[in-house]
Short mmCIF file of C-alpha atoms in Angstrom, two decimals:
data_model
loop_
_atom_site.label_atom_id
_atom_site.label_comp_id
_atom_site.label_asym_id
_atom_site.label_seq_id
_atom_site.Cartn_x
_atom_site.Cartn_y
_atom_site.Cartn_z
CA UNK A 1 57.52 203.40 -1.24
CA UNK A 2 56.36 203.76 -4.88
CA UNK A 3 53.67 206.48 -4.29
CA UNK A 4 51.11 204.92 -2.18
CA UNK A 5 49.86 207.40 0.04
CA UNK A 6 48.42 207.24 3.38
CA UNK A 7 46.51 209.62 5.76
CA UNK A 8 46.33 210.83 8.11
CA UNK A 9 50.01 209.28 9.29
CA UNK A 10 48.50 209.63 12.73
CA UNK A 11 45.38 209.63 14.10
CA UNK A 12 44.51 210.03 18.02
CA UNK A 13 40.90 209.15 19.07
CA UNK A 14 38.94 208.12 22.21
CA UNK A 15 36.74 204.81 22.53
CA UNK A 16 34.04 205.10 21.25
CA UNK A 17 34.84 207.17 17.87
CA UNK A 18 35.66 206.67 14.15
CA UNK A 19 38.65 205.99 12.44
CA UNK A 20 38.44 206.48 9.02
CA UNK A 21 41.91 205.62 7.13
CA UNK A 22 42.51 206.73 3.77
CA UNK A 23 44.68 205.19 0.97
CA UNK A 24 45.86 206.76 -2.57
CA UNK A 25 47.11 203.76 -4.52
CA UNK A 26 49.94 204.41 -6.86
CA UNK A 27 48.98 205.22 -10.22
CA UNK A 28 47.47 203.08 -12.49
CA UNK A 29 47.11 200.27 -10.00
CA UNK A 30 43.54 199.22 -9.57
CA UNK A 31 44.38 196.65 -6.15
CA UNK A 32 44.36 197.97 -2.87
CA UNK A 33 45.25 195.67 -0.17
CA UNK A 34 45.00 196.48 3.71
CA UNK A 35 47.47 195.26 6.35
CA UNK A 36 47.37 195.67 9.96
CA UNK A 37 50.18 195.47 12.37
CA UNK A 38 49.54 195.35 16.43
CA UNK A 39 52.93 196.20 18.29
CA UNK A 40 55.83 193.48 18.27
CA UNK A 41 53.71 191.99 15.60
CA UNK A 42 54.16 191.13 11.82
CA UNK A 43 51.22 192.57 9.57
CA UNK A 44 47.80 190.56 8.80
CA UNK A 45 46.02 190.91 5.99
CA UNK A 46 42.66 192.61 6.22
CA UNK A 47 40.85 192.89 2.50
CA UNK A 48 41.62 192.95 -0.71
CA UNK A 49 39.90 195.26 -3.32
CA UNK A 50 39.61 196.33 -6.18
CA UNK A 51 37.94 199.25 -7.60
CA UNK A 52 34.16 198.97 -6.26
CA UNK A 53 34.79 195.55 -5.27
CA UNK A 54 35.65 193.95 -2.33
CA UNK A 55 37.38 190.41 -3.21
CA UNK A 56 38.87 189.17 0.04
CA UNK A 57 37.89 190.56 3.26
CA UNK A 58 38.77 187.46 5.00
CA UNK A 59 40.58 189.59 7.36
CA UNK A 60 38.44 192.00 8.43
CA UNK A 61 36.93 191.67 12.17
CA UNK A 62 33.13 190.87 11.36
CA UNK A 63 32.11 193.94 13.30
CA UNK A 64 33.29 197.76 13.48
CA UNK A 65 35.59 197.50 10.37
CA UNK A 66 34.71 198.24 6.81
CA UNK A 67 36.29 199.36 3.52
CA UNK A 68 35.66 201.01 0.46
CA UNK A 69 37.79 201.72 -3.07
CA UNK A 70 35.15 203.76 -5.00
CA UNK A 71 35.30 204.46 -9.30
CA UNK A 72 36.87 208.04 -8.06
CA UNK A 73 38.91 208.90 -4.69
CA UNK A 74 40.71 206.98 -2.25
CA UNK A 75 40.09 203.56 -0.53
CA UNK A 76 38.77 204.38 2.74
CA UNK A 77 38.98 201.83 5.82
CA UNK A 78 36.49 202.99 8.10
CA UNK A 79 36.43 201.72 12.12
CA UNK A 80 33.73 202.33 14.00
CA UNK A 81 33.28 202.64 17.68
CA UNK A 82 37.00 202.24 18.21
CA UNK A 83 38.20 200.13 21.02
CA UNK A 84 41.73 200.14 22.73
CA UNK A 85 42.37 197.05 20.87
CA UNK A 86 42.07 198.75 17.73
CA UNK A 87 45.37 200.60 18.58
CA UNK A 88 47.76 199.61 15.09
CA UNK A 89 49.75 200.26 12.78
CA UNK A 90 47.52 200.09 9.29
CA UNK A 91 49.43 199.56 6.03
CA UNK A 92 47.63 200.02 3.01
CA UNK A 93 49.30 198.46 -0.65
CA UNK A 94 49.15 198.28 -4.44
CA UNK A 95 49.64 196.22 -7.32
CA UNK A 96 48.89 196.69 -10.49
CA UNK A 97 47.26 193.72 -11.49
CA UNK A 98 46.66 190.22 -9.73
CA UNK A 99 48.82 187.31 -9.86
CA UNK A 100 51.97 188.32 -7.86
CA UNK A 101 53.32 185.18 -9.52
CA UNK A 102 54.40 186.84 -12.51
CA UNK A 103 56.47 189.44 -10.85
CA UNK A 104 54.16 192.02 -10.32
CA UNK A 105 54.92 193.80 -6.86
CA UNK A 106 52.88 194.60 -4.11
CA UNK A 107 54.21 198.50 -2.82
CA UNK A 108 53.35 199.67 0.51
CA UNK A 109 52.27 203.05 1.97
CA UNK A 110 54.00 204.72 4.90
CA UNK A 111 50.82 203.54 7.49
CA UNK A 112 48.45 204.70 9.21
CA UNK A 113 48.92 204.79 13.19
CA UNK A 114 45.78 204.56 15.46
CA UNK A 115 46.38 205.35 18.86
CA UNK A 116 43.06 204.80 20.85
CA UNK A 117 42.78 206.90 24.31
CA UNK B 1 48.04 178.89 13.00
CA UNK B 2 51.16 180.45 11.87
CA UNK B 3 51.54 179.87 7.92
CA UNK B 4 54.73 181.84 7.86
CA UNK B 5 56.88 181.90 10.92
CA UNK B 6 60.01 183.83 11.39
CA UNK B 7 61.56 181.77 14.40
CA UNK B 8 64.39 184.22 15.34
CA UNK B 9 63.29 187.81 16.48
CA UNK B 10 66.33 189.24 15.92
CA UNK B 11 69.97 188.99 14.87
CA UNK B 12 73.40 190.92 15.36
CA UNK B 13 75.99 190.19 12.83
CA UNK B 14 79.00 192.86 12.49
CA UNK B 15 79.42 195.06 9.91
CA UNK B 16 81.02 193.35 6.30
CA UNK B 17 80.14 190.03 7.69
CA UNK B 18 76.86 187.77 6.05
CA UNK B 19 73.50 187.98 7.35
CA UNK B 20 71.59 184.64 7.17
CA UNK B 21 67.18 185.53 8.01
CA UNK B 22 65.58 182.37 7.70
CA UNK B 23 61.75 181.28 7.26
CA UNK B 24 59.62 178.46 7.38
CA UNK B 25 56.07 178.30 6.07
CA UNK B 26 53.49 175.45 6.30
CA UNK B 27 50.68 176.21 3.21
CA UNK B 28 52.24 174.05 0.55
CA UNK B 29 49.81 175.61 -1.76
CA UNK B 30 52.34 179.11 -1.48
CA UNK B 31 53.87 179.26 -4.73
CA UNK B 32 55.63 183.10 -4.04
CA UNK B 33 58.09 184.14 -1.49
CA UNK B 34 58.74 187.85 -0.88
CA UNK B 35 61.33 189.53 1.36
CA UNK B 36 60.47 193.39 2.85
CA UNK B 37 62.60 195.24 5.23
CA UNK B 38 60.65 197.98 7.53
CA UNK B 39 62.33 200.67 9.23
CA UNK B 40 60.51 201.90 12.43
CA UNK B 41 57.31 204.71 11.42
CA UNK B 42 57.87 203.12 7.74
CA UNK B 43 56.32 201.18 5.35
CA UNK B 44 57.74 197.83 4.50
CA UNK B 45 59.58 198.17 1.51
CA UNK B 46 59.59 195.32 -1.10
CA UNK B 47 63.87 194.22 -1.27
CA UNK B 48 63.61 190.65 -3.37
CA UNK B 49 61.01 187.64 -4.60
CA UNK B 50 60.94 184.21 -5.87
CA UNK B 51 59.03 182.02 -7.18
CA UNK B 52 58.05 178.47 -6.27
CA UNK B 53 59.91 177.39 -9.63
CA UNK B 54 63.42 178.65 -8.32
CA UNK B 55 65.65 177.81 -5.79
CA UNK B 56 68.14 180.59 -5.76
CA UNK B 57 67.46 184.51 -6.86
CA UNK B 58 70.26 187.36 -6.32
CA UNK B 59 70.26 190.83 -6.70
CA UNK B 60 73.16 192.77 -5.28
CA UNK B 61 74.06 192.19 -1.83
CA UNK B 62 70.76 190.24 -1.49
CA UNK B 63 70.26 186.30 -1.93
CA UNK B 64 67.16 184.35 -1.50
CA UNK B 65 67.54 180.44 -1.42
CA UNK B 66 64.25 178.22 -1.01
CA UNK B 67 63.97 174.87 0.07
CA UNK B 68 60.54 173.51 -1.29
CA UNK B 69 60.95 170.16 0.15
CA UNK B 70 61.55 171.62 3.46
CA UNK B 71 59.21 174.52 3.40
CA UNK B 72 62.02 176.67 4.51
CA UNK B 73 63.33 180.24 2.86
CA UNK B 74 66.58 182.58 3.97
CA UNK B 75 67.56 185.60 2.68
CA UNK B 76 71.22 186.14 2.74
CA UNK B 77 72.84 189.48 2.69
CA UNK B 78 76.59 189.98 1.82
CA UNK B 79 78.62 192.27 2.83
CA UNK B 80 76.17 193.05 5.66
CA UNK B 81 76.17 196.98 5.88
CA UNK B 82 74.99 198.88 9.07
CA UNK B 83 72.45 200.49 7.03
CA UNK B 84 71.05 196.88 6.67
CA UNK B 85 69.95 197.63 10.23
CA UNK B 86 65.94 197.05 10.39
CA UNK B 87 63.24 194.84 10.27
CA UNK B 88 62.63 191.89 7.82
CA UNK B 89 59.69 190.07 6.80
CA UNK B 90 59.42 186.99 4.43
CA UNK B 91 55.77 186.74 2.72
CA UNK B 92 54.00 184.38 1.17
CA UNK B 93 51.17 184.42 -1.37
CA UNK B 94 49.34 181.70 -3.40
CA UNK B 95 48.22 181.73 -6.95
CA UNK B 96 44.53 181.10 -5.84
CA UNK B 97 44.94 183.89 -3.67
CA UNK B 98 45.41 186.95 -5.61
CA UNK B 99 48.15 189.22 -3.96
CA UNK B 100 47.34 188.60 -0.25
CA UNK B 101 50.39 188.32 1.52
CA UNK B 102 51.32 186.15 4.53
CA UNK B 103 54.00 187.70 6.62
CA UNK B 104 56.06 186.00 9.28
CA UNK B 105 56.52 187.79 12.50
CA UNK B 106 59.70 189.84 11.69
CA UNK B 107 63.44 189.08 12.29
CA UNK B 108 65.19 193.01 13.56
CA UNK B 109 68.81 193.02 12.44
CA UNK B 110 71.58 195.08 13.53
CA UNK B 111 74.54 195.44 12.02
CA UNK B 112 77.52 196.35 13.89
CA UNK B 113 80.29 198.60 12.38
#
């Protein structure tokens, strides 16, 4: 999947708890986009950033969820106070510039799967 | 509302024969179609594109055909190999909207030796 990195693969926690997802872009791209997929599902967009910007987070639940994509490091999408509901599969994806129209593709990471208990 | 809808879950075709996955999006304001196919504990990975300006795009085995007037896309894969087996989503995205995707819901295809 053209180096975008994701971990923890898996992540177990109980209601209540934080989820904190982390995302290594491939390099050189400066877009990070977060995708969620619930089971039998296809994936939703969450946000779109780019470094220390958010530009879209027209996807993101008003409450619990947040991201990050600082100067240095990984993007980070943080959930608070998990719920059961939470439970997903999270995809996170690069591109190396906007404008998908002129052939620039969007690569995926291997996601992220939250299993709330 | 569904923008991108994938209206057949899934599809057997045997192995050497074509695979036909349709789509059918509402937002006429989409202007760039994607295909991914997703294997189970996997990342979608990106197979072929087009843009709003074609009708037809083919690389190897894999054809996408879009219909503006009818809002409707299909990839077509020929010969269909049993490593074809997975899951495949058609996207969407809009100038105006940066990179964000729209995925349908997913069409799992199994290929039969």
């Amino acid at each position: 999947n053209a180096g975008v990195m994701q971990n923890p693969r898996h992540l177990v926690r109980r209601r209540g708890q934080e989820a904190r997802l982390r995302c290594s872009p491939v390099k050189g791209h400066s877009h990070v986009y977060w995708y969620r997929q619930l089971p039998e599902e296809g994936l939703k967009f969450m946000v779109y950033l780019q470094k220390e910007n958010i530009i879209d987070e027209s996807g993101m639940p008003k409450e619990r969820f947040s991201a990050e994509f600082p100067k240095e490091g990984p993007s980070i999408l943080r959930i608070q106070q998990v719920v059961r509901g939470d439970s997903a599969a999270y995809f996170c994806a690069s591109s190396p510039s906007a404008g998908s129209l002129y052939g620039n593709t969007i690569y995926f990471g291997e996601g992220s799967w939250l299993t709330v208990v | 509302d569904q923008q991108v809808k994938q209206n057949s879950p899934s599809l057997s075709v045997q192995e050497g024969r074509i695979s036909i996955l349709n789509c059918d999006y509402t937002n006429s304001m989409f202007d760039y179609f994607l295909w991914y196919k997703k294997y189970p504990a996997e990342g979608p990975t990106f197979l072929i594109s087009i843009s709003s300006i074609k009708d037809k795009n083919e690389d190897g085995r894999f054809t996408v055909f879009l219909n503006k007037s009818a809002k409707h896309l299909s990839l077509h894969i020929v010969p269909s190999q049993p490593g074809d087996s997975a899951v495949y989503f058609c996207a969407a995205s809009a100038l105006n909207a940066g990179n964000m995707l729209t995925f349908g819901g997913g069409t799992r295809l199994m290929v039969k030796p």
